[in-house]
Tab-separated table of C-alpha atoms in Angstrom:
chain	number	residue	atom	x	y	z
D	1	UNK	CA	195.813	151.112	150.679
D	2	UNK	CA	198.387	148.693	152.528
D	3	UNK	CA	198.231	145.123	151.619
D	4	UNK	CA	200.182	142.019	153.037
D	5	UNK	CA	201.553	139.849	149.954
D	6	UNK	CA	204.210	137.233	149.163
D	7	UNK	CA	206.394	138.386	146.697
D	8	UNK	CA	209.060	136.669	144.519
D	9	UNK	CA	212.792	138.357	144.402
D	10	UNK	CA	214.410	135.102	142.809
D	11	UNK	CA	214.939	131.462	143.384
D	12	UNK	CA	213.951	130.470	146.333
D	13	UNK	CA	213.761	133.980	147.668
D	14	UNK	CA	209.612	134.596	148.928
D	15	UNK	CA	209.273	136.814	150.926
D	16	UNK	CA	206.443	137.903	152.921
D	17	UNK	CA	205.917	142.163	153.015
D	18	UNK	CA	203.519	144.705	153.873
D	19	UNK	CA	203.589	147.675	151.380
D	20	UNK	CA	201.461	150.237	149.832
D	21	UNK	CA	199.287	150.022	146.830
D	22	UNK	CA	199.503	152.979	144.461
D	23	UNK	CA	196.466	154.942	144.284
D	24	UNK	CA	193.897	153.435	141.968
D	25	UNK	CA	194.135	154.965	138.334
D	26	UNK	CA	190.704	155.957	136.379
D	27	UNK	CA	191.684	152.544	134.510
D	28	UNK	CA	192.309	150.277	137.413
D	29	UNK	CA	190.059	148.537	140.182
D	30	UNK	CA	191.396	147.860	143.790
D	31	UNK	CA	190.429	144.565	144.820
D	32	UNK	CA	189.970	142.207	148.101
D	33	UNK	CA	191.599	138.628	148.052
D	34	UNK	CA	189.641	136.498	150.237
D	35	UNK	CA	191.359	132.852	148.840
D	36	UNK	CA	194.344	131.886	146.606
D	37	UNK	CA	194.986	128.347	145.941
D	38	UNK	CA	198.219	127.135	145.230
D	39	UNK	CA	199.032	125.451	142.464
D	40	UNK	CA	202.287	123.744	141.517
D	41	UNK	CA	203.022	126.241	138.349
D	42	UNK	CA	203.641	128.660	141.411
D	43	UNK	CA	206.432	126.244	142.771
D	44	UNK	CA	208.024	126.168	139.512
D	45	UNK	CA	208.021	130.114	139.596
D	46	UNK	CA	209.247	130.231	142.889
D	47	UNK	CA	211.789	127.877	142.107
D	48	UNK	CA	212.921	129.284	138.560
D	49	UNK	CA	212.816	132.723	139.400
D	50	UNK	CA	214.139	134.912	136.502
D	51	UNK	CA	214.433	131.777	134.317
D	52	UNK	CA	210.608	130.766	134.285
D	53	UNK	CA	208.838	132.103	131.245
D	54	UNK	CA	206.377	133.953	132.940
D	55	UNK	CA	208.423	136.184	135.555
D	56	UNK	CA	210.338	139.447	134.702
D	57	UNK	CA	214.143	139.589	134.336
D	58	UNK	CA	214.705	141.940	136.729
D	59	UNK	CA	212.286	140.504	139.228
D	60	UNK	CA	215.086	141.093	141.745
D	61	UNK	CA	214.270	144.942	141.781
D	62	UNK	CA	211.020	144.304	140.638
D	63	UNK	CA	209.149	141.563	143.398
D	64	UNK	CA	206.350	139.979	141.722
D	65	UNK	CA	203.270	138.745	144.028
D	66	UNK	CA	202.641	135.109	143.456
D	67	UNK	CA	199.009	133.184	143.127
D	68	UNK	CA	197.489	133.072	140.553
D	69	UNK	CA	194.014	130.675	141.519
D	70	UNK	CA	192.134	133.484	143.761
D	71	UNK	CA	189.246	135.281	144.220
D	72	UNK	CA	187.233	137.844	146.122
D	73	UNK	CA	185.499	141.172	145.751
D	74	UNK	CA	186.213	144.657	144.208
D	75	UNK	CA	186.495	147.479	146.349
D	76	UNK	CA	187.144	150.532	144.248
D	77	UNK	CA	186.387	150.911	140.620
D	78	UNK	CA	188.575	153.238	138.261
D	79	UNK	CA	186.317	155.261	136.551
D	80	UNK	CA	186.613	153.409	132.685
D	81	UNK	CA	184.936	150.434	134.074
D	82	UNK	CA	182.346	151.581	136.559
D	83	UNK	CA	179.639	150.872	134.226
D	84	UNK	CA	180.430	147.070	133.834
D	85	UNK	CA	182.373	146.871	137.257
D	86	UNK	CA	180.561	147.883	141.272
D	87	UNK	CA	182.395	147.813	144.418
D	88	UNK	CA	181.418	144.837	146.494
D	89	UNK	CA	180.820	142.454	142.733
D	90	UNK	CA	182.313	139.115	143.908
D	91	UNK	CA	185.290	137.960	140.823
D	92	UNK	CA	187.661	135.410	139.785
D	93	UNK	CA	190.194	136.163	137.570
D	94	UNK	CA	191.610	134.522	134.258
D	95	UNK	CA	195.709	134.234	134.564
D	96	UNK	CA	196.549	134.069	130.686
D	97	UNK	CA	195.960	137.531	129.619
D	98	UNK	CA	197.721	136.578	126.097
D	99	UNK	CA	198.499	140.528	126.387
D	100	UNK	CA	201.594	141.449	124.556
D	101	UNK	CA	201.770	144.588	126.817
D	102	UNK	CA	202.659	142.660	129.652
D	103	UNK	CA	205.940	143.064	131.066
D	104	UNK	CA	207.183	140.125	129.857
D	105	UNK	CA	205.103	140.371	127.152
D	106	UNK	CA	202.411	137.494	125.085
D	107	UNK	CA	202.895	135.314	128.412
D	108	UNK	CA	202.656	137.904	131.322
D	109	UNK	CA	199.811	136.869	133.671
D	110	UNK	CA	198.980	137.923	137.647
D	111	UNK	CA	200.364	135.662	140.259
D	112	UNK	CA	203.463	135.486	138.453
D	113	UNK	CA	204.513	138.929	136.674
D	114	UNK	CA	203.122	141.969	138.255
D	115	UNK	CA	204.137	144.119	141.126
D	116	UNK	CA	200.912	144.752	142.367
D	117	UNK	CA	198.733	141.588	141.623
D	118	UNK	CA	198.600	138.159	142.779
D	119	UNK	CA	196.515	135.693	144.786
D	120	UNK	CA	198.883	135.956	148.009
D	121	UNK	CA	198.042	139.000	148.883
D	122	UNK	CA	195.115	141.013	151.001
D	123	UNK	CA	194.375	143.688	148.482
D	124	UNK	CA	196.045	144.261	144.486
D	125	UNK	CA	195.745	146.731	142.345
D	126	UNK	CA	194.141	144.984	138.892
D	127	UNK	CA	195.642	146.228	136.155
D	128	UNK	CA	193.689	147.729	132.608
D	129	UNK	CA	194.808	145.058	130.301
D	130	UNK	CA	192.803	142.360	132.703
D	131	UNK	CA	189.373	144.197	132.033
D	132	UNK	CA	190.715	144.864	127.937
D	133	UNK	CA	190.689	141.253	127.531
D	134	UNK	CA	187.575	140.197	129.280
D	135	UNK	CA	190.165	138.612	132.512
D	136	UNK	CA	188.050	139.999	135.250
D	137	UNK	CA	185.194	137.447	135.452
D	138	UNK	CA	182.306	137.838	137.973
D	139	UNK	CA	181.338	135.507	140.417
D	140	UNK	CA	177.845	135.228	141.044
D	141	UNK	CA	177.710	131.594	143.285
D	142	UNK	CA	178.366	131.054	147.067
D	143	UNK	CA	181.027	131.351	148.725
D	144	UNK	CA	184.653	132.691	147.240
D	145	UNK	CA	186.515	129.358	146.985
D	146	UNK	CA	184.776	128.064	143.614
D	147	UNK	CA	185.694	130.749	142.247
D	148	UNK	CA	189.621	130.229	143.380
D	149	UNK	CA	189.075	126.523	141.748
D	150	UNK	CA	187.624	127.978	138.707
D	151	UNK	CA	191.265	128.165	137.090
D	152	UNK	CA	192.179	124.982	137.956
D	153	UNK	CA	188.795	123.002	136.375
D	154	UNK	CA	189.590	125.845	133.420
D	155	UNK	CA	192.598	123.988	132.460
D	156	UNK	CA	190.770	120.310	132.478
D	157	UNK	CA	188.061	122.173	130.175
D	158	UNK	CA	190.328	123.121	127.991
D	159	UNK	CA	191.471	120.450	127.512
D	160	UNK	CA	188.836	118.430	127.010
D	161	UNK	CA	187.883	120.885	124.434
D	162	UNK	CA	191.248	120.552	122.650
D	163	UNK	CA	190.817	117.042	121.894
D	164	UNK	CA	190.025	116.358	118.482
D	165	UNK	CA	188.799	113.765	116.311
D	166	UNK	CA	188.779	113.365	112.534
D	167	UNK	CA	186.121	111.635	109.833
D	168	UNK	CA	187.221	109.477	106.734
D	169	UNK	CA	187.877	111.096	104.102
D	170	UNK	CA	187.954	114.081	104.655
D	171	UNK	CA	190.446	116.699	106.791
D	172	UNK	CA	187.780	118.430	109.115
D	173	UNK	CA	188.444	117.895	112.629
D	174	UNK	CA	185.958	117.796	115.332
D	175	UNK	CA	187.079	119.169	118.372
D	176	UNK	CA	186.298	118.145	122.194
D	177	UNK	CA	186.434	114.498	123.518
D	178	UNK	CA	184.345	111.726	121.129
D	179	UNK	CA	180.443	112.029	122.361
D	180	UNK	CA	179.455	108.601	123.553
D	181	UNK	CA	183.295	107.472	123.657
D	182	UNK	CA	185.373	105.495	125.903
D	183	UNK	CA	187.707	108.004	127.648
D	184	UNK	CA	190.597	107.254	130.025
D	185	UNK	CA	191.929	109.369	132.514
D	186	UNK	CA	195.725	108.008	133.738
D	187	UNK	CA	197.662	108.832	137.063
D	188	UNK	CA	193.829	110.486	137.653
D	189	UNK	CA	193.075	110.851	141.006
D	190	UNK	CA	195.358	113.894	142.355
D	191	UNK	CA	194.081	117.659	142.356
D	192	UNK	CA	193.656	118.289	138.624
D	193	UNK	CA	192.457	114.455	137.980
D	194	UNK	CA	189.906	115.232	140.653
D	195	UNK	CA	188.679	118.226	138.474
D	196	UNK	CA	188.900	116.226	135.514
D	197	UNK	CA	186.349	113.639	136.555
D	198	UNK	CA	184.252	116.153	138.220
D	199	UNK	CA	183.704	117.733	134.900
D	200	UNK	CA	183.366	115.233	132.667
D	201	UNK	CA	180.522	113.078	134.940
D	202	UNK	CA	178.552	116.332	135.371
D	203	UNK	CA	178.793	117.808	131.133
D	204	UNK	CA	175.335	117.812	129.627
D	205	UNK	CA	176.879	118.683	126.029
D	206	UNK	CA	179.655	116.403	125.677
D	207	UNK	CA	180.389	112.950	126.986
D	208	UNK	CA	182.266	109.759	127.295
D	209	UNK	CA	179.804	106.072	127.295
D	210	UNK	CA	182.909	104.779	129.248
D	211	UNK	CA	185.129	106.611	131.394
D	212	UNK	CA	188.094	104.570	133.124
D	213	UNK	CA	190.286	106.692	135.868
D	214	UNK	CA	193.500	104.762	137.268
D	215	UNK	CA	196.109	105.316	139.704
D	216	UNK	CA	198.649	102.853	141.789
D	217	UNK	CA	197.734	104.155	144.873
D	218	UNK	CA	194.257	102.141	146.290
D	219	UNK	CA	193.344	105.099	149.223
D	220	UNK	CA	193.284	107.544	146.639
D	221	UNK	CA	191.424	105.769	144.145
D	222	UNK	CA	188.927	105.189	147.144
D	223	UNK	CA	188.998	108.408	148.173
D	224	UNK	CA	188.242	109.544	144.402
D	225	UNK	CA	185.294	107.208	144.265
D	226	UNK	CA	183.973	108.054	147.491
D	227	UNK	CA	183.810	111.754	146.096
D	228	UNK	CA	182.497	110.937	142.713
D	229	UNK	CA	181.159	107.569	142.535
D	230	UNK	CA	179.921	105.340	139.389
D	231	UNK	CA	176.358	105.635	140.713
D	232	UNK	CA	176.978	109.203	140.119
D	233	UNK	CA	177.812	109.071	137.059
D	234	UNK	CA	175.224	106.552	135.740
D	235	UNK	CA	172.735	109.326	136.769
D	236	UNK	CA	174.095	110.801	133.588
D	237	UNK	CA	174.428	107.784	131.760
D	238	UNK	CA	178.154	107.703	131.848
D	239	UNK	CA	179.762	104.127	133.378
D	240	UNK	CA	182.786	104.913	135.570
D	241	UNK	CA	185.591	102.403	136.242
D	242	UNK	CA	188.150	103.075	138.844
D	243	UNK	CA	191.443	100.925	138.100
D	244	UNK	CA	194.739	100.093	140.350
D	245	UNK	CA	197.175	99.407	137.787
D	246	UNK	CA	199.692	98.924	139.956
D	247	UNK	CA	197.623	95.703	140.728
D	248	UNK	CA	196.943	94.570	137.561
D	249	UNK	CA	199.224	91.581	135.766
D	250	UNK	CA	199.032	93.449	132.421
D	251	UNK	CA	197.200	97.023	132.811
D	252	UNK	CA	197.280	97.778	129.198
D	253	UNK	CA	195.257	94.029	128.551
D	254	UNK	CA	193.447	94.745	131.462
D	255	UNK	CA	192.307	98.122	130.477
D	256	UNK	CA	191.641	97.538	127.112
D	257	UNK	CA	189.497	94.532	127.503
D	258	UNK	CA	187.173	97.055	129.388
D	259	UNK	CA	186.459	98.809	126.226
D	260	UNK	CA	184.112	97.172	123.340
D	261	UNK	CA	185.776	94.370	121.272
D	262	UNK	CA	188.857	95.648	123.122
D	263	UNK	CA	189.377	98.051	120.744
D	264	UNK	CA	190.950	100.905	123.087
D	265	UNK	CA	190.129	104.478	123.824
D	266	UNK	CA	189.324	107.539	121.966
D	267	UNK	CA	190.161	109.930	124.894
D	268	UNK	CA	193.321	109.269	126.460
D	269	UNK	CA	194.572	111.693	129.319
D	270	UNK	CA	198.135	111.688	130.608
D	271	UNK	CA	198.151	113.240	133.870
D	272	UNK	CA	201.759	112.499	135.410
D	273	UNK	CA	204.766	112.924	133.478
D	274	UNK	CA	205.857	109.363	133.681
D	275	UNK	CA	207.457	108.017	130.576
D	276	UNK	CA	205.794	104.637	131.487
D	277	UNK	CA	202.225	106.595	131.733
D	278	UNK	CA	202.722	108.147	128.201
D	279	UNK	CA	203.581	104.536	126.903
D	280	UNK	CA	201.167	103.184	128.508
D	281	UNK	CA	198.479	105.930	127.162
D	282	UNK	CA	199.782	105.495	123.926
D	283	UNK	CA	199.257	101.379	123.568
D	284	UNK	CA	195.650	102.181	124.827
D	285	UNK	CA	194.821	104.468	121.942
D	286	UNK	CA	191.594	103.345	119.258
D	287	UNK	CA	191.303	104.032	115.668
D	288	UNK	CA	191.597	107.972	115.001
D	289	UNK	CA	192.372	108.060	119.839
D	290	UNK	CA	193.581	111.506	120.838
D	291	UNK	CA	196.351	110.582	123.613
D	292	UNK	CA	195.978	114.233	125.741
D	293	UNK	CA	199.549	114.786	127.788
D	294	UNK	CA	197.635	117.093	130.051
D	295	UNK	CA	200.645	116.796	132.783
D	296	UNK	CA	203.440	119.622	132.848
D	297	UNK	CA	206.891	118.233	132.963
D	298	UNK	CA	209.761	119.881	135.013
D	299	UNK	CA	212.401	118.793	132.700
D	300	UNK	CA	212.720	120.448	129.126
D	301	UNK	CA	213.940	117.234	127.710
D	302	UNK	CA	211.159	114.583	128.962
D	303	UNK	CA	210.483	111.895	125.958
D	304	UNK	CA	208.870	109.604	125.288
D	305	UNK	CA	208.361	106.492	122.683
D	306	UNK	CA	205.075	107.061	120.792
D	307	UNK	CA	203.901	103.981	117.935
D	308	UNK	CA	204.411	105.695	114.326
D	309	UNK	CA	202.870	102.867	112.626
D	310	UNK	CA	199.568	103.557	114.554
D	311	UNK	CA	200.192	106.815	113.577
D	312	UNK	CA	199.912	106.514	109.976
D	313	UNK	CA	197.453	103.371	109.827
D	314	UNK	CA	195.218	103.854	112.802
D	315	UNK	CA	195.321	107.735	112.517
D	316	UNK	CA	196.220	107.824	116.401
D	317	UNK	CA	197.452	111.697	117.432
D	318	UNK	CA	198.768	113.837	120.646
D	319	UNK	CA	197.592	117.034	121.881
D	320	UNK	CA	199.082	118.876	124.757
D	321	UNK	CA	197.564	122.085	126.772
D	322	UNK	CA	198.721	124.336	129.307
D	323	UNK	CA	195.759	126.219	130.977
D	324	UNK	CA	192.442	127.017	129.558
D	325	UNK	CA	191.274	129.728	127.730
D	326	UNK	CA	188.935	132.745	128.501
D	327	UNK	CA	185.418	131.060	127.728
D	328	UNK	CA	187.250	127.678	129.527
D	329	UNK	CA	187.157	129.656	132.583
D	330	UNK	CA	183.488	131.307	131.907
D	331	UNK	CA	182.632	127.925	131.492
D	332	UNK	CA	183.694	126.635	135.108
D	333	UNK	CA	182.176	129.696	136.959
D	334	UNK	CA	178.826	129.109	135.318
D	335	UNK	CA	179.277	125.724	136.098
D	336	UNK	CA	179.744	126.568	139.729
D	337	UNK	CA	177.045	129.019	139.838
D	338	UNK	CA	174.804	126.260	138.904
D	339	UNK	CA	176.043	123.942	141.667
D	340	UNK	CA	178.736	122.124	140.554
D	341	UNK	CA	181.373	121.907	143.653
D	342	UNK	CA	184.909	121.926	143.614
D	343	UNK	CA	185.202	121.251	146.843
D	344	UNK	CA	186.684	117.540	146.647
D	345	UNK	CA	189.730	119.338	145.324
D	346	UNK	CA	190.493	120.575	148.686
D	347	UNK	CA	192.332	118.758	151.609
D	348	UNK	CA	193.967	121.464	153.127
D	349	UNK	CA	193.228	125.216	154.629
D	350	UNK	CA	195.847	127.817	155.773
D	351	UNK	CA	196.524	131.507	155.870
D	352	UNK	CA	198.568	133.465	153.592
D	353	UNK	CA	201.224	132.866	157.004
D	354	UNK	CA	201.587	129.376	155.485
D	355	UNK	CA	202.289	130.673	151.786
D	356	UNK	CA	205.927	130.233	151.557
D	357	UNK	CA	207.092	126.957	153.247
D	358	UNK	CA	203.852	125.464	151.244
D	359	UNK	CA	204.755	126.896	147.992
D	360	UNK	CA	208.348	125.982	148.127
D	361	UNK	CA	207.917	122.350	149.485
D	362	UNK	CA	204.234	121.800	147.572
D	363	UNK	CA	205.557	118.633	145.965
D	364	UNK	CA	206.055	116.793	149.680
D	365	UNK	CA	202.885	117.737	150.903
D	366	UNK	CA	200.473	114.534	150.437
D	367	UNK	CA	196.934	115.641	149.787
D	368	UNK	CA	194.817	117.614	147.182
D	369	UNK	CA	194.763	121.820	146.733
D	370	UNK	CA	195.859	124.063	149.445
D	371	UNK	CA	193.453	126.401	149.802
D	372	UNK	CA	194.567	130.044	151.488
D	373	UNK	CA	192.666	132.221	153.345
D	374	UNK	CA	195.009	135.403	152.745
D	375	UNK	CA	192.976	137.629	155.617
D	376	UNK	CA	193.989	135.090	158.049
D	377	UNK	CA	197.029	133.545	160.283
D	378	UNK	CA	196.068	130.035	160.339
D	379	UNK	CA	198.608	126.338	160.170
D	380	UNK	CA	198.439	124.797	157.010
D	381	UNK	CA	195.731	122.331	157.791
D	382	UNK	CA	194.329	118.975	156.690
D	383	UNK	CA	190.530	118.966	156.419
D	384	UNK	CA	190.911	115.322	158.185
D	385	UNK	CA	192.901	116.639	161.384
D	386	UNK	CA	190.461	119.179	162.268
D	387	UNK	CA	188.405	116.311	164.159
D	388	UNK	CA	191.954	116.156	165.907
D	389	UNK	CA	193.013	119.651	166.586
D	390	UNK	CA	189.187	120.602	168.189
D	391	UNK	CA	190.328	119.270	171.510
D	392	UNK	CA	192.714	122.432	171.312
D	393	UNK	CA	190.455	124.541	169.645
D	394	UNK	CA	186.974	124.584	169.635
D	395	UNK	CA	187.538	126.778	166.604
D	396	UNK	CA	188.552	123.296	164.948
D	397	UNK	CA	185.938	121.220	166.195
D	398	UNK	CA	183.377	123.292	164.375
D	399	UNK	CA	185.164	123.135	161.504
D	400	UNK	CA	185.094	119.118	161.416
D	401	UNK	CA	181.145	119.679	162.423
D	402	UNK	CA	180.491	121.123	158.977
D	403	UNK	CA	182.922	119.524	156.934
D	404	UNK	CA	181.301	116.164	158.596
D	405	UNK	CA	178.119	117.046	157.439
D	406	UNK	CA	179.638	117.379	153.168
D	407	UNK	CA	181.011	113.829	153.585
D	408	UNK	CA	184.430	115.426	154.561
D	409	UNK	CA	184.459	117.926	152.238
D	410	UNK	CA	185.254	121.946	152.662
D	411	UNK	CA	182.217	123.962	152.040
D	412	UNK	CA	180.727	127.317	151.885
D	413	UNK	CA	179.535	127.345	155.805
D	414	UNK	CA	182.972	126.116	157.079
D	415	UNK	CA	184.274	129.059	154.905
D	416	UNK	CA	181.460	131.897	156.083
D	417	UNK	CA	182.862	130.244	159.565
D	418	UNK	CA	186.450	130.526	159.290
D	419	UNK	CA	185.973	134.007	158.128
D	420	UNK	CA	184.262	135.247	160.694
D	421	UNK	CA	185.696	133.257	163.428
D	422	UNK	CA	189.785	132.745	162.371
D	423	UNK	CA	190.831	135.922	165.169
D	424	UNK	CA	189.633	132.492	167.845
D	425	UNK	CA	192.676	130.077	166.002
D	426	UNK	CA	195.067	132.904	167.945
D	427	UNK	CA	193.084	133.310	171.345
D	428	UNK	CA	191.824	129.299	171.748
D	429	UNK	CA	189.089	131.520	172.484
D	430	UNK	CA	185.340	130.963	170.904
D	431	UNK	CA	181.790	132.917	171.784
């Protein structure tokens, strides 16, 4: 089998190859990538090469495919795993394999560290230790790209779940975000604040009396409450605050008056890695407040000040994650499969042609996730300019007919469209 994939030789070195796929061992399953969507870990990759954690040493002689957010369907089945695995079973797959027979060991994970599978490709060969540790997840919802988002909203359940909380007098923690709580989500309204909010207005199990999301830029806190919106999350009796700080004379006094007594926050999420944002997080915490620095620094010596004396009298404490687990991932498909959408992630669509000028310059593109179709050729587009672009193409102009009709929003029957109609974006031809 022949695929088409991007593959990583070293810093900035992507490169774009067709090659062929070994044949599939008794222990392996081919598999069809229908999306990939990039994140910014894959910009780091691409960018550290043989320095990032994750990618081999000698990726130079060894290419690695990048993407690591994807989805699509299995197409042959090694012979181990055709009783819990059938050709055509629709899957997402869980990056953090914690599988110390990787080949770079504990942190080796596809889309950054294997020859043969990644999420910008058209087929991969998925390797045994995937299926040994329960990584190949079905999909059993609409659609493929849920199930490419499903990584991303992994890694805001996770770490939701890896808050914690402590009662007096005892050392037992409880983990997860404090039931009935005031939360705050800071710098909240890109891609992965987006997710965050999405997940915590729609939890049955777990949540927040008070959640506040801020940001300094006003369209994108509009466009955040336009896609989920405080009537929304009254429904499930959650009261949801949208904030400019960058407008406020004081935001800390400001946000903490919004909280009862103006006593602060027990949920604190850090999702830029400003040193003002962590300060800021930090001043907002409550008695026994879990400040969560959810954002990934570039830099391996970013610091900030954190208040010691609230530390040892007020009990306040940081956690930090990096991904979600396994069940974290379970957790968003079944979520999906039960209607959830991650759809207001989304404010782009390409083909895997678009892969490596997005990757490398994913920072200076404005917007949510880029979402790649890996099948197709297509310009890295912006759901809003396809309104635009269907005076060229009527290809385009149906394409802004359905997203129209989800309030702007990608959606399963743009997708079924696209697929079935993306040979037209070449021709300006449509039956």
């Amino acid at each position: 089998m022949k695929t088409k994939a991007i593959r990583l030789y070293g810093r900035n070195d992507l490169r774009m190859e067709t090659f062929d796929l070994p044949p599939v061992g008794e222990e392996e399953i081919l598999a069809r990538v229908v999306c990939d969507s990039i994140c910014m870990s894959s910009y780091k990759a691409a960018h550290e090469a043989d320095t990032h954690k994750r990618v081999p040493r000698d990726v130079a002689q060894n290419p690695v495919i990048i993407g690591h957010e994807f989805a699509g369907e299995l197409v042959e089945v090694g012979r181990r795993w055709r009783d819990t695995f059938r050709a055509g079973d629709k899957f997402s797959i869980q990056p953090a394999l914690n599988d110390p027979r990787g080949p770079v060991g504990i942190l080796s994970a596809p889309g950054y560290s294997y020859p043969c599978i990644g999420g910008d490709a058209t087929y991969v060969t998925i390797p045994r230790e995937v299926m040994e540790n329960g990584c190949l997840l079905p999909y059993t919802g609409e659609g493929f790209y849920p199930a490419s988002l499903s990584e991303p909203l992994s890694c805001v359940i996770g770490a939701m779940h890896a808050d914690y909380h402590t009662t007096p007098g005892t050392y037992a923690h409880e983990m997860d975000i404090r039931h009935g709580g005031c939360m705050a989500i800071l710098a909240g309204v890109g891609p992965m604040g987006l997710a965050a909010i999405n997940y915590a207005i729609h939890r049955t199990d777990r949540k927040p009396a008070l959640l506040v999301v801020t940001d300094i830029d006003q369209s994108r806190l509009d466009r955040a409450c336009r896609l989920y919106s405080p009537a929304a999350a009254a429904r499930n009796g959650i009261r949801l605050e949208y904030v400019n700080t960058g407008a406020t004379a004081d935001a800390v006094e400001t946000l903490r008056a919004m909280t009862p007594l103006s006593a602060g926050y027990d949920d604190v999420f850090v999702l830029a890695p400003v040193v003002s944002v962590v300060e800021q997080a930090d001043a907002l915490l409550a008695f026994d407040g879990c400040l969560n620095f959810f954002a990934g620094p570039s830099k391996s010596d970013f610091k900030a000040l954190f208040n010691f004396y609230h530390v040892h009298y007020a009990g306040t404490h940081v956690v930090g994650t990096s991904g979600g687990n396994t069940d974290d991932m379970k957790e968003a498909l079944a979520m999906m499969s039960r209607g959830l959408d991650p759809a207001g992630l989304v404010t782009h669509v390409g083909g895997l042609n678009t892969v490596i000028e997005t990757t490398m310059n994913l920072p200076s593109i404005p917007g949510g996730k880029k979402l790649i179709y890996t099948h197709i050729d297509m310009p890295l587009t912006p759901i809003a300019d396809f309104e635009a672009r269907g005076g060229e193409n009527p290809v385009y102009a149906e394409l802004h007919r359905l997203c129209d009709a989800h309030h702007g929003l990608w959606n399963v029957e743009a997708e079924t469209f696209l697929l079935a109609h993306a040979g037209d974006l070449q021709t300006n031809r449509h039956a």
